[in-house]
Amino acid sequence: IAALQGGAVRPDQARQCGLTKGQIDRRVRDGRWLSLGRFGYQIVAMPGAMNRVRAAVATLSNAVVSHNSAAELHQLPKIRRGLATVLVHSRTTHAFPGVEVHRCHDLLDVHITEVHDLPVTSVPRTIVDLAPFLTARHLAAVVESTIADQRVGIEEVEEVVDQVARRGKPGIQKVRSIIEVRQSGPRNGSPLERRGAEVLRIGGLPEPRFEFAIPWDPERRFDAAYSAERVAIEWDSRRWHELADAFSKDRERDRQALLHGWRVLRFTWIDVVERPSE
């Protein structure tokens, strides 16, 4: 049991395995077990931040992996790794050996998911929880990268903000500012897509329809389109188009567009940043 829980067991688990209170107390006095207060006992030494997180989740009441530890489990970019962080209800403890325990009263069931058999705050909730501890610029970079990796949509982040926002809640205004910036243009677009949309706007072109469903293949989308003119725009990121299969599929899509009377215009980061007037 302890091996699956970062080396820790709860008192009820020890008793269910047949140990009496006297036997448990003797192991603690002898130094074989380390008392974790009323929460439980560390009976196996298992180093590492994630093992401390597992021990906290196993012994604290309704603890959930959160903040940096949640970001690590979700593999979110640009967040410091190797920290042990959990979230508990504000009415419970705020201390656990080797673990940073955050308290709140607004964690909803929909804010919790499961990763590696651990209860973990969802990606949008994790972003909102991290907001007070990051600069506005750092937070924006995390959101941009996570959206670009299709790990979250800005609407999901906005929904969590609406659910937990209250007067004076730390970090909420930072997240709202990021959401406001995305009100125009492709809300879930990558940095390249958003820069491209801004180039179109500055150039005086009408706003296209973003993430436009391809008429002859509705499961797929153009990054942007002027449907009346049958002109589609694709922002070609280097990361995506280094993949040979993706490159081939894009060329097939361009040929299909031509057969259906559409023209596809492709632009790269260099086009958008260094040659926007063109």
Coordinates of N, CA and C in Angstrom, one line a residue, residues 86-202:
V86 N 0.0 20.6 -3.5 CA -1.4 20.1 -3.5 C -2.4 21.1 -3.0
L87 N -3.6 20.9 -3.2 CA -4.7 21.8 -2.9 C -5.7 21.1 -2.0
V88 N -6.1 21.7 -0.9 CA -7.1 21.1 0.0 C -8.2 22.2 0.3
H89 N -9.3 21.8 0.9 CA -10.3 22.7 1.3 C -9.8 23.6 2.4
S90 N -10.3 24.9 2.4 CA -9.8 25.9 3.3 C -10.0 25.5 4.8
R91 N -11.0 24.6 5.0 CA -11.2 24.3 6.4 C -10.3 23.2 7.0
T92 N -9.4 22.7 6.1 CA -8.5 21.6 6.6 C -7.1 22.1 6.8
T93 N -6.2 21.2 7.0 CA -4.8 21.6 7.3 C -4.1 22.4 6.2
H94 N -3.1 23.1 6.6 CA -2.3 23.9 5.6 C -0.8 23.5 5.7
A95 N -0.5 22.3 6.3 CA 0.9 21.9 6.4 C 1.0 20.4 6.2
F96 N 2.1 20.0 5.5 CA 2.4 18.6 5.3 C 3.9 18.5 5.0
P97 N 4.7 17.6 5.6 CA 6.1 17.6 5.5 C 6.6 17.6 4.0
G98 N 7.4 18.6 3.6 CA 8.0 18.6 2.3 C 7.0 18.9 1.2
V99 N 5.8 19.3 1.5 CA 4.8 19.7 0.5 C 4.2 21.0 0.7
E100 N 4.1 21.8 -0.3 CA 3.4 23.1 -0.2 C 1.9 22.9 -0.4
V101 N 1.1 23.2 0.7 CA -0.3 22.9 0.7 C -1.0 24.2 0.5
H102 N -1.8 24.3 -0.6 CA -2.6 25.5 -0.8 C -4.1 25.2 -0.4
R103 N -4.8 26.2 0.1 CA -6.1 26.0 0.5 C -7.1 26.8 -0.2
C104 N -8.3 26.3 -0.5 CA -9.3 27.1 -1.2 C -10.7 26.5 -0.9
H105 N -11.7 27.2 -1.2 CA -13.1 26.8 -1.0 C -13.9 26.8 -2.3
D106 N -13.2 26.9 -3.4 CA -13.9 27.0 -4.7 C -13.5 26.0 -5.7
L107 N -13.0 24.9 -5.3 CA -12.6 23.8 -6.2 C -13.8 22.9 -6.5
L108 N -14.3 22.9 -7.7 CA -15.4 22.2 -8.1 C -15.0 20.8 -8.7
D109 N -16.0 19.9 -8.7 CA -15.7 18.6 -9.3 C -15.2 18.7 -10.7
V110 N -15.8 19.6 -11.5 CA -15.4 19.7 -12.9 C -14.0 20.3 -13.1
H111 N -13.4 20.7 -12.0 CA -12.0 21.2 -12.0 C -11.0 20.1 -11.7
I112 N -11.4 18.9 -11.5 CA -10.5 17.8 -11.2 C -10.6 16.7 -12.2
T113 N -9.4 16.3 -12.6 CA -9.3 15.2 -13.6 C -8.3 14.1 -12.9
E114 N -7.9 13.1 -13.7 CA -7.1 12.1 -13.1 C -5.9 11.9 -14.1
V115 N -4.7 11.9 -13.5 CA -3.5 11.7 -14.2 C -2.6 10.7 -13.4
H116 N -2.2 9.6 -14.0 CA -1.4 8.5 -13.4 C -2.1 8.1 -12.0
D117 N -3.4 7.9 -12.0 CA -4.1 7.5 -10.9 C -4.1 8.5 -9.7
L118 N -3.8 9.7 -10.0 CA -3.9 10.8 -9.0 C -5.0 11.8 -9.4
P119 N -5.7 12.3 -8.4 CA -6.6 13.4 -8.7 C -5.8 14.7 -8.9
V120 N -6.0 15.4 -10.0 CA -5.2 16.5 -10.4 C -6.1 17.6 -10.9
T121 N -5.8 18.9 -10.6 CA -6.6 20.0 -11.1 C -6.5 20.0 -12.6
S122 N -7.6 20.3 -13.3 CA -7.6 20.3 -14.8 C -6.6 21.4 -15.3
V123 N -6.4 21.3 -16.6 CA -5.4 22.2 -17.2 C -5.9 23.7 -17.0
P124 N -7.2 24.0 -17.4 CA -7.6 25.4 -17.2 C -7.6 25.8 -15.7
R125 N -8.0 24.9 -14.8 CA -7.9 25.3 -13.4 C -6.5 25.5 -12.9
T126 N -5.5 24.7 -13.4 CA -4.1 24.8 -13.1 C -3.6 26.1 -13.5
I127 N -4.0 26.6 -14.7 CA -3.5 27.9 -15.2 C -4.0 29.0 -14.3
V128 N -5.3 28.9 -13.9 CA -5.8 30.0 -13.0 C -5.2 30.0 -11.7
D129 N -4.9 28.8 -11.1 CA -4.2 28.7 -9.8 C -2.8 29.2 -9.9
L130 N -2.1 29.0 -11.0 CA -0.7 29.5 -11.1 C -0.6 31.0 -11.3
A131 N -1.7 31.6 -11.7 CA -1.7 33.1 -12.1 C -1.1 34.0 -11.0
P132 N -1.4 33.8 -9.7 CA -0.9 34.7 -8.7 C 0.7 34.6 -8.6
F133 N 1.2 33.5 -9.0 CA 2.7 33.2 -8.8 C 3.5 33.5 -10.0
L134 N 2.9 33.9 -11.1 CA 3.6 34.2 -12.4 C 3.5 35.7 -12.7
T135 N 4.5 36.2 -13.4 CA 4.3 37.6 -14.0 C 3.3 37.5 -15.1
A136 N 2.7 38.7 -15.4 CA 1.7 38.7 -16.5 C 2.3 38.2 -17.8
R137 N 3.5 38.5 -18.1 CA 4.2 38.1 -19.3 C 4.4 36.6 -19.3
H138 N 4.9 36.0 -18.1 CA 5.1 34.6 -18.0 C 3.8 33.8 -18.2
L139 N 2.8 34.3 -17.5 CA 1.5 33.7 -17.6 C 1.0 33.7 -19.1
A140 N 1.1 34.8 -19.8 CA 0.6 34.9 -21.2 C 1.4 33.9 -22.0
A141 N 2.7 33.7 -21.8 CA 3.5 32.7 -22.5 C 3.0 31.3 -22.3
V142 N 2.7 31.0 -21.0 CA 2.2 29.7 -20.7 C 0.9 29.4 -21.4
V143 N 0.0 30.4 -21.4 CA -1.3 30.2 -22.0 C -1.2 30.1 -23.5
E144 N -0.3 30.9 -24.1 CA -0.1 30.8 -25.6 C 0.4 29.5 -26.0
S145 N 1.4 29.0 -25.2 CA 2.0 27.7 -25.6 C 1.0 26.5 -25.4
T146 N 0.2 26.6 -24.3 CA -0.7 25.5 -24.0 C -1.8 25.5 -25.1
I147 N -2.3 26.7 -25.5 CA -3.3 26.7 -26.6 C -2.7 26.2 -27.9
A148 N -1.5 26.7 -28.2 CA -0.8 26.2 -29.4 C -0.6 24.7 -29.5
D149 N -0.4 24.1 -28.3 CA -0.3 22.6 -28.2 C -1.6 21.9 -28.2
Q150 N -2.7 22.7 -28.3 CA -4.1 22.2 -28.3 C -4.4 21.4 -27.0
R151 N -3.8 21.9 -25.9 CA -4.1 21.3 -24.6 C -5.3 22.0 -23.9
V152 N -5.6 23.2 -24.3 CA -6.7 23.9 -23.7 C -7.2 25.0 -24.6
G153 N -8.5 25.3 -24.5 CA -9.1 26.4 -25.3 C -9.3 27.6 -24.3
I154 N -9.2 28.8 -24.9 CA -9.3 30.0 -24.0 C -10.7 30.1 -23.4
E155 N -11.7 29.5 -24.1 CA -13.1 29.4 -23.5 C -13.1 28.6 -22.2
E156 N -12.3 27.5 -22.1 CA -12.2 26.7 -20.9 C -11.6 27.5 -19.8
V157 N -10.6 28.3 -20.1 CA -9.9 29.1 -19.1 C -10.9 30.2 -18.6
E158 N -11.6 30.8 -19.5 CA -12.6 31.8 -19.2 C -13.7 31.2 -18.3
E159 N -14.1 30.0 -18.6 CA -15.2 29.4 -17.8 C -14.8 29.2 -16.3
V160 N -13.5 28.8 -16.1 CA -13.0 28.6 -14.8 C -12.9 29.9 -14.1
V161 N -12.5 30.9 -14.8 CA -12.4 32.3 -14.2 C -13.7 32.7 -13.7
D162 N -14.8 32.6 -14.5 CA -16.1 33.0 -14.2 C -16.6 32.2 -12.9
Q163 N -16.2 30.9 -12.8 CA -16.6 30.1 -11.7 C -16.0 30.5 -10.3
V164 N -14.7 30.9 -10.4 CA -14.0 31.2 -9.1 C -13.7 32.6 -8.8
A165 N -14.0 33.5 -9.8 CA -13.7 34.9 -9.6 C -14.5 35.5 -8.4
R166 N -13.8 36.2 -7.6 CA -14.4 37.0 -6.5 C -13.5 38.2 -6.3
R167 N -14.1 39.2 -5.6 CA -13.4 40.4 -5.3 C -12.1 40.1 -4.6
G168 N -11.0 40.6 -5.1 CA -9.7 40.4 -4.5 C -9.0 39.1 -4.7
K169 N -9.6 38.2 -5.4 CA -8.9 36.9 -5.6 C -7.7 37.1 -6.4
P170 N -6.5 36.7 -5.9 CA -5.2 36.9 -6.6 C -5.2 36.3 -8.0
G171 N -4.6 37.0 -8.9 CA -4.3 36.5 -10.3 C -5.4 36.6 -11.3
I172 N -6.7 36.8 -10.8 CA -7.8 36.8 -11.7 C -7.7 37.9 -12.8
Q173 N -7.2 39.1 -12.4 CA -7.2 40.1 -13.3 C -6.1 39.9 -14.4
K174 N -5.0 39.2 -14.1 CA -4.0 38.8 -15.1 C -4.7 37.9 -16.1
V175 N -5.4 36.9 -15.7 CA -6.0 36.0 -16.6 C -7.1 36.7 -17.5
R176 N -7.9 37.6 -16.8 CA -8.9 38.3 -17.6 C -8.2 39.2 -18.7
S177 N -7.1 39.7 -18.4 CA -6.4 40.6 -19.4 C -6.0 39.7 -20.6
I178 N -5.5 38.5 -20.3 CA -5.2 37.6 -21.4 C -6.4 37.3 -22.3
I179 N -7.5 37.0 -21.6 CA -8.8 36.7 -22.3 C -9.2 37.8 -23.1
E180 N -9.1 39.1 -22.6 CA -9.6 40.3 -23.3 C -8.7 40.5 -24.6
V181 N -7.4 40.2 -24.5 CA -6.6 40.3 -25.7 C -7.1 39.4 -26.8
R182 N -7.6 38.3 -26.4 CA -8.1 37.3 -27.4 C -9.5 37.5 -27.9
Q183 N -10.2 38.6 -27.4 CA -11.6 38.8 -27.8 C -11.7 38.9 -29.3
S184 N -10.7 39.6 -30.0 CA -10.7 39.7 -31.4 C -9.7 38.7 -32.0
G185 N -9.9 38.3 -33.3 CA -9.0 37.4 -33.9 C -9.3 36.0 -33.5
P186 N -8.4 35.0 -33.8 CA -8.6 33.6 -33.5 C -8.4 33.4 -32.0
R187 N -9.4 33.2 -31.2 CA -9.3 33.1 -29.8 C -8.4 32.0 -29.3
N188 N -8.4 30.9 -30.1 CA -7.5 29.8 -29.7 C -6.3 29.6 -30.7
G189 N -6.0 30.7 -31.3 CA -4.9 30.7 -32.3 C -3.6 30.6 -31.7
S190 N -2.6 30.1 -32.4 CA -1.2 30.1 -32.0 C -0.7 31.6 -32.1
P191 N 0.5 31.8 -31.5 CA 1.1 33.2 -31.6 C 1.2 33.6 -33.1
L192 N 1.6 32.7 -34.0 CA 1.7 33.0 -35.4 C 0.3 33.4 -36.0
E193 N -0.7 32.6 -35.6 CA -2.1 32.9 -36.1 C -2.6 34.3 -35.7
R194 N -2.3 34.6 -34.4 CA -2.7 35.9 -33.9 C -1.9 37.0 -34.5
R195 N -0.6 36.8 -34.7 CA 0.2 37.9 -35.3 C -0.3 38.1 -36.8
G196 N -0.6 37.0 -37.4 CA -1.1 37.1 -38.8 C -2.5 37.8 -38.9
A197 N -3.4 37.5 -37.9 CA -4.7 38.2 -37.9 C -4.5 39.7 -37.7
E198 N -3.5 40.1 -36.8 CA -3.2 41.5 -36.6 C -2.6 42.2 -37.8
V199 N -1.8 41.5 -38.6 CA -1.3 42.0 -39.9 C -2.5 42.3 -40.8
L200 N -3.4 41.4 -40.9 CA -4.6 41.7 -41.8 C -5.4 42.9 -41.3
R201 N -5.5 43.0 -40.0 CA -6.3 44.1 -39.5 C -5.6 45.4 -39.7
I202 N -4.3 45.5 -39.4 CA -3.5 46.7 -39.7 C -3.5 47.1 -41.1

